[in-house]
XYZ file of N, CA and C in Angstrom:
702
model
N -8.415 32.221 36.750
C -7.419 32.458 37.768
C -7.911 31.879 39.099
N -7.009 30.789 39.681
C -7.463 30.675 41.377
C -6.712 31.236 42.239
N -7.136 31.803 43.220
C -7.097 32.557 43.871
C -6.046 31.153 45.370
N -5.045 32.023 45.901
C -4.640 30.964 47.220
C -4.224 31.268 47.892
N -4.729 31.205 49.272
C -4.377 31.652 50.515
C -3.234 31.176 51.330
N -2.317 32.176 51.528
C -1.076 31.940 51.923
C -0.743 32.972 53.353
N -1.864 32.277 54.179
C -1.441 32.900 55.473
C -1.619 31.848 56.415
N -1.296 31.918 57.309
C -1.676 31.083 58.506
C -3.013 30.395 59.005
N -4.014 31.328 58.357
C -5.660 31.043 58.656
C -6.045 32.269 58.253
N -7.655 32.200 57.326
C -7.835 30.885 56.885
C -6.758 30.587 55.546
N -7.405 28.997 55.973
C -6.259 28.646 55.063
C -7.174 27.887 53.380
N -6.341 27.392 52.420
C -7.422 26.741 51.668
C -7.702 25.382 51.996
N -9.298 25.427 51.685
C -10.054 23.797 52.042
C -9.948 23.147 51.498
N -9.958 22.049 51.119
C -10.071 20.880 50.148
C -11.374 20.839 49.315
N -11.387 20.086 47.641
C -12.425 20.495 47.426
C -13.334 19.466 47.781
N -12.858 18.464 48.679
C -14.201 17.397 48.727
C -14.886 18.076 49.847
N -14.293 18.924 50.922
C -14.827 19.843 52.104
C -16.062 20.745 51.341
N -15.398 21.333 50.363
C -16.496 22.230 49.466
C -17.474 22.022 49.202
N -17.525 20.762 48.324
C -18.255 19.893 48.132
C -19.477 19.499 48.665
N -18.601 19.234 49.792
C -19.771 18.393 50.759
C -20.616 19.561 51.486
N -20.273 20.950 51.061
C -21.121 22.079 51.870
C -21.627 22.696 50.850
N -21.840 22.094 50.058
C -22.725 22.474 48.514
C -23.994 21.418 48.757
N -24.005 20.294 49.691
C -25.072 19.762 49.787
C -26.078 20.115 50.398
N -27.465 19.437 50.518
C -28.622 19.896 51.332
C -28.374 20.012 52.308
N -28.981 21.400 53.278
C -28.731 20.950 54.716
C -29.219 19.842 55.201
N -28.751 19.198 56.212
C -29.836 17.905 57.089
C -29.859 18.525 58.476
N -31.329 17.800 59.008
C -31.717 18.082 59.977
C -30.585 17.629 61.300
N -30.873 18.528 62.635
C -29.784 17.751 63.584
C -30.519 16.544 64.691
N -31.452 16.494 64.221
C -32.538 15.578 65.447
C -32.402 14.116 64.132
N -31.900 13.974 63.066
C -32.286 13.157 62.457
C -30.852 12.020 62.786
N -30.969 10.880 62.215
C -30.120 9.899 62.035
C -29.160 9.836 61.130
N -29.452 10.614 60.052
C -28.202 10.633 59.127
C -27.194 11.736 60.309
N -27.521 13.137 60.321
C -26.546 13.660 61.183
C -26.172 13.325 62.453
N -26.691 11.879 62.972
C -26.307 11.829 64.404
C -25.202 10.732 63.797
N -25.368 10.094 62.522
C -23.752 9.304 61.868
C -22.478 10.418 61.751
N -23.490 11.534 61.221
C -22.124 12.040 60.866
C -21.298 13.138 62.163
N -22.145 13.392 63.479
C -21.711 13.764 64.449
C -20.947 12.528 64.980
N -20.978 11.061 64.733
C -20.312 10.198 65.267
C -18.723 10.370 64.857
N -19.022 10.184 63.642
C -17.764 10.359 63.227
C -16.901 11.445 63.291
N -17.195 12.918 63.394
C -16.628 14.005 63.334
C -15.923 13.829 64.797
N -16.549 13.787 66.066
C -16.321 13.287 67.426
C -15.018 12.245 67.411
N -15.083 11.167 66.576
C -14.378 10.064 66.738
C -13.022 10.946 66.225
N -13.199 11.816 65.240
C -11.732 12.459 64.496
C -11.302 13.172 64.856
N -11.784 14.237 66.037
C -11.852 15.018 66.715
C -10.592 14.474 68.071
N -11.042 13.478 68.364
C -10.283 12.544 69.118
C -9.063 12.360 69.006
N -9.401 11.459 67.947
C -7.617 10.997 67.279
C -6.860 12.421 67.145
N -7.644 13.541 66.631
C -6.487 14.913 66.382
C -5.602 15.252 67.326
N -7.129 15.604 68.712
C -5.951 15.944 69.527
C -5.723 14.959 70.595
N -5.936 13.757 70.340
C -4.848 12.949 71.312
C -5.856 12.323 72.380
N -6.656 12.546 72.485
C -7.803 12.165 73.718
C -8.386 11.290 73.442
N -8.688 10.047 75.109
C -10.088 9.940 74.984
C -11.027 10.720 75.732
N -11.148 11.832 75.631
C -12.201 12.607 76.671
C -13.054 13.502 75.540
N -14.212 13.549 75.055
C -15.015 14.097 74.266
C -14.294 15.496 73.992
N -14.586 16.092 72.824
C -14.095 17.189 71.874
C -15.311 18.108 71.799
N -15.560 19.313 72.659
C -16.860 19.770 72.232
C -16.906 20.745 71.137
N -17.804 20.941 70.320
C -17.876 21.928 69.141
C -18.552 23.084 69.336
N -18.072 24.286 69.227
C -18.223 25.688 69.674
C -18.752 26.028 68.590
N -19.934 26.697 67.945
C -20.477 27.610 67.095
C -19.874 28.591 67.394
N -18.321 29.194 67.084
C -17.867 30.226 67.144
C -16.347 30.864 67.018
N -15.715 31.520 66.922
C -14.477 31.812 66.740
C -13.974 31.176 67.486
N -12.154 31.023 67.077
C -11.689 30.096 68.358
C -11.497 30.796 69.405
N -11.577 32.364 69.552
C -11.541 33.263 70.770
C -12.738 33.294 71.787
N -13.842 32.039 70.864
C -14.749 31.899 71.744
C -14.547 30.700 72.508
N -13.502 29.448 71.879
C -13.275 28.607 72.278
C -12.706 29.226 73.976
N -11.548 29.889 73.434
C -10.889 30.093 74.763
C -11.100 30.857 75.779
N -12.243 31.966 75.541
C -13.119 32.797 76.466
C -13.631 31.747 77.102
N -14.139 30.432 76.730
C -14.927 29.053 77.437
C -14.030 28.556 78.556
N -12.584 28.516 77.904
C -12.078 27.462 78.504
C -11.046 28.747 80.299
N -11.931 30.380 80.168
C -11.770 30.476 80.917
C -13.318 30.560 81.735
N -14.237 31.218 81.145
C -15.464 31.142 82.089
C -15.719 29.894 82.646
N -15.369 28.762 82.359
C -15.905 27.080 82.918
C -15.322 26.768 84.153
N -13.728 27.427 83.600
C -13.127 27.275 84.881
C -12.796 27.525 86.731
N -13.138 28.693 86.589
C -12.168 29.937 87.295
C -13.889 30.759 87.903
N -13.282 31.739 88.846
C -14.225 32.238 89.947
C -13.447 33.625 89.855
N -14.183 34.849 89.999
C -13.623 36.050 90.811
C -12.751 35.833 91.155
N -11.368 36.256 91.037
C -10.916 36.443 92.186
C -9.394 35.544 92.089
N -9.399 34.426 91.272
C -8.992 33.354 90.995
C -7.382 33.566 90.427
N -6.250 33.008 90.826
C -4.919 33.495 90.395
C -4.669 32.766 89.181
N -4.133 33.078 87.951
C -3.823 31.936 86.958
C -2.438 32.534 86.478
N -1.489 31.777 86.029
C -0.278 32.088 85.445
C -0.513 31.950 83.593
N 0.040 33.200 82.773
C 0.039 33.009 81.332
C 0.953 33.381 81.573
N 1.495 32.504 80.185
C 2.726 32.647 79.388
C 2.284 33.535 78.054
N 2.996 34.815 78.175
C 2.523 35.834 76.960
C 3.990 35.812 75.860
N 4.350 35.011 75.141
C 5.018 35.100 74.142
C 4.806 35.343 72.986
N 3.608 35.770 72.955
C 2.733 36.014 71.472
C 1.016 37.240 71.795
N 0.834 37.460 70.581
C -0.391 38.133 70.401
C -1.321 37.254 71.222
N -1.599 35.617 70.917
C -2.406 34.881 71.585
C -2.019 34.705 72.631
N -0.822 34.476 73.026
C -0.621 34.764 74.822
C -1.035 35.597 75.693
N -0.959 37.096 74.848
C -1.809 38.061 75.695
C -2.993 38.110 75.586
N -3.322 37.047 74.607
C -4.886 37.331 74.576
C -5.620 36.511 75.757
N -4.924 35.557 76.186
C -5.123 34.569 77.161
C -5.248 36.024 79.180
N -4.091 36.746 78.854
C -4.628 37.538 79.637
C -5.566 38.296 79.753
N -5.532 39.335 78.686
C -7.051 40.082 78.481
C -8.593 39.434 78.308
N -8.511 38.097 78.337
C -9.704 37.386 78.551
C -10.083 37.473 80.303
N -8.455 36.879 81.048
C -8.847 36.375 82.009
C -8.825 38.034 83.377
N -8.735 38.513 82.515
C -8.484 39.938 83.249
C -10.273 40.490 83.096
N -10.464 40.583 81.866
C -11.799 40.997 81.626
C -12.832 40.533 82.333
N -12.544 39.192 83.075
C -13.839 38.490 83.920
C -12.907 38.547 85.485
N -12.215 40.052 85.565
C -11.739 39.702 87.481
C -10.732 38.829 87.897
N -9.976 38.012 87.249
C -9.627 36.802 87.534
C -7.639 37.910 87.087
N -7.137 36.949 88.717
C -6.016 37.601 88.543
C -4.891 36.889 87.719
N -3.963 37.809 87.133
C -3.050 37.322 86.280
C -1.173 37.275 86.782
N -1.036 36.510 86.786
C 0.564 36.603 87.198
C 1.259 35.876 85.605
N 1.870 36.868 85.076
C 2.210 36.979 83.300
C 3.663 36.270 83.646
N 4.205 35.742 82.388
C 5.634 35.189 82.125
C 5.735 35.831 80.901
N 6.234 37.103 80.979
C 6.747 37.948 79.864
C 7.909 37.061 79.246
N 7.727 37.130 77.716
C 8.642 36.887 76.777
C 8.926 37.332 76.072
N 10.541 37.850 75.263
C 10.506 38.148 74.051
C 10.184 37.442 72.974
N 8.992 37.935 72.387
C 8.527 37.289 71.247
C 9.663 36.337 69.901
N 9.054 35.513 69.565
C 10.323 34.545 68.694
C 11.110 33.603 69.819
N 10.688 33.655 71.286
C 11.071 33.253 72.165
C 10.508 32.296 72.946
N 10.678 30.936 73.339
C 10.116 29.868 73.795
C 10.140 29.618 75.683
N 9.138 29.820 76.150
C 9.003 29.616 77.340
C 10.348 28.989 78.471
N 11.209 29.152 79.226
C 11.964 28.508 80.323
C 10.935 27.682 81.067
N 10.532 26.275 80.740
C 9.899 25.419 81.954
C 10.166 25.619 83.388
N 11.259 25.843 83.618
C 12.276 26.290 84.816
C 11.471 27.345 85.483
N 11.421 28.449 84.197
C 10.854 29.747 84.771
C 9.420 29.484 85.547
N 8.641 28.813 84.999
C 7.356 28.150 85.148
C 7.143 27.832 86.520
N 8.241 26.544 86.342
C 8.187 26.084 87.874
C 8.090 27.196 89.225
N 9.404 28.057 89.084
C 9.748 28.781 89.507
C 8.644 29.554 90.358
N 7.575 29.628 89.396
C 6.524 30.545 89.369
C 5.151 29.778 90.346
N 5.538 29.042 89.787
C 4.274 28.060 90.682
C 4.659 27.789 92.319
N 5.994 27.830 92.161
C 6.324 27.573 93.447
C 5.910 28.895 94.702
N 6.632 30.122 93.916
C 6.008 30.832 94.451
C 4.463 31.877 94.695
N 3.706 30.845 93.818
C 2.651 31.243 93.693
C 1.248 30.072 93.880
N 1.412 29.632 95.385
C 0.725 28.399 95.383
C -0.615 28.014 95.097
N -1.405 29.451 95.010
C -2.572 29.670 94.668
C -3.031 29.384 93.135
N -2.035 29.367 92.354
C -2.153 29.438 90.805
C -3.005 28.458 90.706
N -4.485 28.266 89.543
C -5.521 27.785 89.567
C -5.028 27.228 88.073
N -4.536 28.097 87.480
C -4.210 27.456 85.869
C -3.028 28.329 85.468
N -2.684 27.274 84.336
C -1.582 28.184 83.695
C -2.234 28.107 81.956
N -1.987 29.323 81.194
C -2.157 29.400 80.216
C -1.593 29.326 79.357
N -1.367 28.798 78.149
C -0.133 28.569 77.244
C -0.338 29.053 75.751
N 0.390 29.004 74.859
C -0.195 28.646 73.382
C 0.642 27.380 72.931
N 0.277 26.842 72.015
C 1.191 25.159 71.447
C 2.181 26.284 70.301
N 1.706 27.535 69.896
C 2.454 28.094 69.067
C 2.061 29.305 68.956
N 2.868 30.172 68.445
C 2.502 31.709 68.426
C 2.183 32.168 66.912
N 1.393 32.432 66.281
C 1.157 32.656 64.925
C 1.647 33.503 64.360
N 2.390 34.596 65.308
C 2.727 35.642 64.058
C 4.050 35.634 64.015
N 4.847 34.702 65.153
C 6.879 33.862 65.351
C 6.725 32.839 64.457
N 5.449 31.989 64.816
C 5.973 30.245 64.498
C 6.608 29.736 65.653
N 7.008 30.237 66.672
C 7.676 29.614 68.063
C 6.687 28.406 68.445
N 6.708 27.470 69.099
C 6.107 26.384 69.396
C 6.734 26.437 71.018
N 5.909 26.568 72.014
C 6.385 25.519 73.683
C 6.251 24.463 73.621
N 7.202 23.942 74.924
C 7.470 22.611 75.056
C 6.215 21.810 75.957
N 4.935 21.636 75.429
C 4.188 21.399 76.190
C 4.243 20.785 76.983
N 5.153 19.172 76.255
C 5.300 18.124 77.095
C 5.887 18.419 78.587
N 6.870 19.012 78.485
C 7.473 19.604 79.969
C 6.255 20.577 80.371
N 6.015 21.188 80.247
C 5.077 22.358 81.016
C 4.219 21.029 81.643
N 3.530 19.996 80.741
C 2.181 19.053 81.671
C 3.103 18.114 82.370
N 4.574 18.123 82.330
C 5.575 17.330 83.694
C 5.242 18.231 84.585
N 5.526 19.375 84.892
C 5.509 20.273 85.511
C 4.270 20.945 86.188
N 3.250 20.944 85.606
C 1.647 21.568 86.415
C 1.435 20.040 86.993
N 1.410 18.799 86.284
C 0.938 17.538 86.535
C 1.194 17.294 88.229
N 2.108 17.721 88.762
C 3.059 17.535 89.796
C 2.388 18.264 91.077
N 1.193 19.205 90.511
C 0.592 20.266 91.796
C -1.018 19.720 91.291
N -1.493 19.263 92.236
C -3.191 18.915 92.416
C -4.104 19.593 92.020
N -3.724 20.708 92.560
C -5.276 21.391 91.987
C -4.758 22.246 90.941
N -3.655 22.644 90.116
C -3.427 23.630 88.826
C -3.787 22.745 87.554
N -4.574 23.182 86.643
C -4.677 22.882 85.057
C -3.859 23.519 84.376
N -2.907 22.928 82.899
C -2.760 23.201 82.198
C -3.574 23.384 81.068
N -3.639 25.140 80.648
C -4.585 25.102 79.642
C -3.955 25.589 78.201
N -3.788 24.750 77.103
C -3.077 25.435 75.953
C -4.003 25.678 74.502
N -3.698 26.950 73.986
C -4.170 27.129 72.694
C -3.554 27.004 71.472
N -4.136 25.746 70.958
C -3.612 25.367 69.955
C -4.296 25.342 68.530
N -4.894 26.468 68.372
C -5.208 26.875 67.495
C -4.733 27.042 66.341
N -3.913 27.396 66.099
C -3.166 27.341 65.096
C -1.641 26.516 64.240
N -2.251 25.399 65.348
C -0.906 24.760 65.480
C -1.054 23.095 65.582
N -2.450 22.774 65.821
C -2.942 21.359 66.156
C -3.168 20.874 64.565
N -2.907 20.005 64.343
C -3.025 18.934 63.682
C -1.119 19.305 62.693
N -0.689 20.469 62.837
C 0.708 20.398 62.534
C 1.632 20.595 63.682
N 1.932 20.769 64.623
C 2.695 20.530 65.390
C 2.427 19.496 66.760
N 2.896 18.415 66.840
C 2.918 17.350 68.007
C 2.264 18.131 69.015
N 0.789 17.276 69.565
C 0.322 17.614 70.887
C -0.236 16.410 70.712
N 0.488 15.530 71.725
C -0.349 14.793 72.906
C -1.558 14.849 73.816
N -2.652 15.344 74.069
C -3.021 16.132 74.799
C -2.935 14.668 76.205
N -3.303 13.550 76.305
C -3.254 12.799 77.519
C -2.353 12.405 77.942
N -1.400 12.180 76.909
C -0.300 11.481 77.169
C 0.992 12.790 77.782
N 0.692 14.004 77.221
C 1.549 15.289 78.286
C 0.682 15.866 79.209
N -0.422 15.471 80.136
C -1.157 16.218 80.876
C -1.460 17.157 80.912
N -2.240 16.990 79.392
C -2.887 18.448 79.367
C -4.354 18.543 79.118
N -4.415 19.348 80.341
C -6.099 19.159 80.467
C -7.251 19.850 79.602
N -6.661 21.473 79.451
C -7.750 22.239 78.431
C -7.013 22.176 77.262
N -7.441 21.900 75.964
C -6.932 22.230 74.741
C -7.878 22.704 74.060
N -8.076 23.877 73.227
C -8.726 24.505 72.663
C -8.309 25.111 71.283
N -9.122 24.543 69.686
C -8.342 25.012 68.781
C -9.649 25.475 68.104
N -9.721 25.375 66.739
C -9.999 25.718 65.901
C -10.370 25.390 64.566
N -11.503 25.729 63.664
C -11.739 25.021 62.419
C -10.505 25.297 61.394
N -9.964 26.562 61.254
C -9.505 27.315 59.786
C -8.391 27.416 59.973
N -7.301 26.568 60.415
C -5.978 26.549 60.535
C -5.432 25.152 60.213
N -4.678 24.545 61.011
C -4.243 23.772 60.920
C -4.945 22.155 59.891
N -6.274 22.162 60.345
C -7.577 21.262 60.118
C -7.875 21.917 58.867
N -7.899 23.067 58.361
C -8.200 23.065 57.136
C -9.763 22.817 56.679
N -10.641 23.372 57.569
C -12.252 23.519 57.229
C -12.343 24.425 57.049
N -13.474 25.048 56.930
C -14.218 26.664 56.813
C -13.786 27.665 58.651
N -13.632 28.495 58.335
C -13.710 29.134 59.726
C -15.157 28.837 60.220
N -15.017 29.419 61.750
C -16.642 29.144 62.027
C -17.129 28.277 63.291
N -15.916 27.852 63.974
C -16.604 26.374 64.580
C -14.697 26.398 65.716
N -15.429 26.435 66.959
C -14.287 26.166 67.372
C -13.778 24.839 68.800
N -13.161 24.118 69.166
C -13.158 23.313 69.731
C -12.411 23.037 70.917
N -13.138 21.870 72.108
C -12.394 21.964 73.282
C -12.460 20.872 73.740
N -11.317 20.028 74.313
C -11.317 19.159 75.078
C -11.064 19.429 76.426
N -11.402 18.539 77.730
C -11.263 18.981 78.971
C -10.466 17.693 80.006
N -9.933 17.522 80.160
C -9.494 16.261 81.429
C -10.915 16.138 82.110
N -10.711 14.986 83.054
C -11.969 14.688 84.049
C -11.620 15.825 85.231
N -9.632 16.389 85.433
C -10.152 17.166 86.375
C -10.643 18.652 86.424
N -10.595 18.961 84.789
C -10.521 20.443 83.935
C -12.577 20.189 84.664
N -13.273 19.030 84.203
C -14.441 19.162 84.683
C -15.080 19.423 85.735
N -14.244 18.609 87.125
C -14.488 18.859 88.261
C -13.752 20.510 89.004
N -13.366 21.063 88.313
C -13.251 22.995 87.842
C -14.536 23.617 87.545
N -14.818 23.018 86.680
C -16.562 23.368 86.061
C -17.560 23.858 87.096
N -17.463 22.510 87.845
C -18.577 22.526 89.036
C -17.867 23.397 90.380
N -17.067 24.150 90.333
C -16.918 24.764 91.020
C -17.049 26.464 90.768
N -16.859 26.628 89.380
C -16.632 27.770 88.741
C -18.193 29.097 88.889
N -17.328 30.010 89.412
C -18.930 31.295 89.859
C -18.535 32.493 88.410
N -17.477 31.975 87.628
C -17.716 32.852 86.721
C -19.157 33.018 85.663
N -19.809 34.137 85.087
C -20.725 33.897 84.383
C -21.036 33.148 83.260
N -21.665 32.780 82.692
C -21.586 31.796 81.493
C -23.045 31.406 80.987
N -23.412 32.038 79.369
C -24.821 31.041 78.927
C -24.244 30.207 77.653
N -24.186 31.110 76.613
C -23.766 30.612 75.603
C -22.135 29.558 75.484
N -21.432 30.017 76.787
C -20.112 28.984 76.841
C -20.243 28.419 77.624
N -21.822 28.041 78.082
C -21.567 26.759 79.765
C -21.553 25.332 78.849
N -20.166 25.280 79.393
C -19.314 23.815 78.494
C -21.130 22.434 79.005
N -21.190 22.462 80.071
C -21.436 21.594 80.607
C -23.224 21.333 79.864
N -23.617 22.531 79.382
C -24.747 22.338 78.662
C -24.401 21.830 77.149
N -23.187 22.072 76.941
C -22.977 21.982 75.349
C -22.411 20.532 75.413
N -21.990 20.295 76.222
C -21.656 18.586 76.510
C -22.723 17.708 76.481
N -23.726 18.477 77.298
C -25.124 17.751 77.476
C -26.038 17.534 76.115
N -25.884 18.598 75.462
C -26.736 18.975 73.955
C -26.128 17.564 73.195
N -24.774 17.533 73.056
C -24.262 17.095 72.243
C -23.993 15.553 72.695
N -24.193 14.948 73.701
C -25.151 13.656 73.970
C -26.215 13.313 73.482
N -27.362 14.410 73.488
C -28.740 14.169 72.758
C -28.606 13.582 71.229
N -27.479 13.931 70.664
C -26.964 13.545 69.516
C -26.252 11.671 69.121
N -26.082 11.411 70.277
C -25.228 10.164 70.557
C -26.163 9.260 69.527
C-alpha cells in the first residue's frame, strides 16, 4: 500500500528527490557541494523571478518570515498587513512580538485584498515602513493581486513590499522583479515539492539597504551573515 499526501504541505516528493537523499552526505567546504549549491541558487532564481540571490534558511518557513521581519524594521516601526488568512495574521503576530507597530487590513477570509483599500492606507499612513502580504492563503486558496499591490508600494520610496509565498510559489504567477516586489519568502514542502526543512528569501537591493538600518535583534536570522556564509560557497 502507498501511502499519499493530499494536503497542501507537506506534499509528496518525487522519487529522484528521495533518491538523491539516500546518498552519502558530502562535505560543505568541498567542490562537489559548492556545484551543487551553484545550481540550486541558479533554480532558486528562475522560481521566483529574480536576479537578486535566494538565501536558504535551515528552518521552517515561519522562520523564513520572522527574518524577513527582524532584517528589516526597528522598535517602533509602522508596517501595514493584509490579514486575509491564518498566514496574514501570522505576519502580524510576528511583527507585534518584536514592538513593531501594526496597522491591519482586515478581511473576510475567501476574500482578496481591495488594492484601492491599500492605497488608501498608505496614504494615510505615511510612515508605513512595509506592507505585508501573502501570494495566497492556504486554508481559502484566495491568491492577491500582487502585481497591483508592487504598482502601488513601488510609487512611495521608502515602503517595501513584503509577500509570503509559501505556499503558493512555483504554482501561482509571481514575478518577483518584474511586480516590485522586494521581500519574497517561501518554502521547501509546498509548492517546490522537497522535504520540509529549509526555507527561503529573496530581497531587492532596497529590502537590503533596510538591513543596514534595522535595530531589531537578530543571530540566527541576520540575513546579512547568511548571505555572507553562502558566498564562501561561490
Amino acid at each position: 500500500m502507498k501511502n499519499r499526501l493530499m494536503t497542501p504541505g507537506p506534499v509528496p516528493v518525487s522519487e529522484d528527490a528521495l533518491l538523491a537523499m539516500a546518498r552519502p552526505v558530502i562535505h560543505h567546504r568541498t567542490e562537489e557541494f559548492r556545484q551543487v549549491m551553484a545550481e540550486v541558487k541558479d533554480g532558486l532564481k528562475y522560481v521566483f523571478q529574480t536576479v537578486n540571490d535566494v538565501l536558504i534558511l535551515m528552518a521552517s518557513s515561519t522562520g523564513a518570515m520572522e527574518s524577513a521581519v527582524v532584517n528589516l524594521l526597528s522598535p517602533g516601526d509602522e508596517v501595514l498587513v493584509i490579514k486575509g488568512g491564518k498566514f496574514g495574521e501570522r505576519w502580524g503576530e510576528i511583527c507585534e512580538a518584536y514592538n513593531v507597530k501594526v496597522h491591519p487590513v482586515d478581511l473576510e477570509w475567501g476574500h482578496a485584498v481591495d488594492v484601492e483599500v491599500v492605497k488608501e492606507k498608505l496614504d494615510e499612513k505615511p510612515n508605513i515602513k512595509c506592507v505585508y502580504s501573502t501570494l495566497c492563503e492556504t486554508s481559502t486558496g484566495i491568491h492577491h493581486n500582487i502585481k497591483e499591490l508592487g504598482e502601488v508600494v513601488n510609487k512611495r520610496d521608502n515602503t517595501l513590499l513584503v509577500v509570503d509565498a509559501v505556499s503558493a510559489l512555483g504554482a501561482v504567477e509571481l514575478q518577483t522583479d518584474n511586480w516590485h516586489v522586494d521581500v519574497v519568502v517561501s518554502g521547501s514542502q509546498k509548492g517546490l515539492m522537497t522535504p520540509p526543512g529549509l526555507g527561503f528569501i529573496s530581497l531587492s537591493d532596497a529590502a537590503w539597504k533596510f538591513t543596514e538600518k534595522s535595530q531589531l535583534p537578530g543571530y540566527y536570522f541576520d540575513l546579512s551573515k547568511t548571505r555572507e556564509c553562502m558566498k564562501k560557497n561561490e
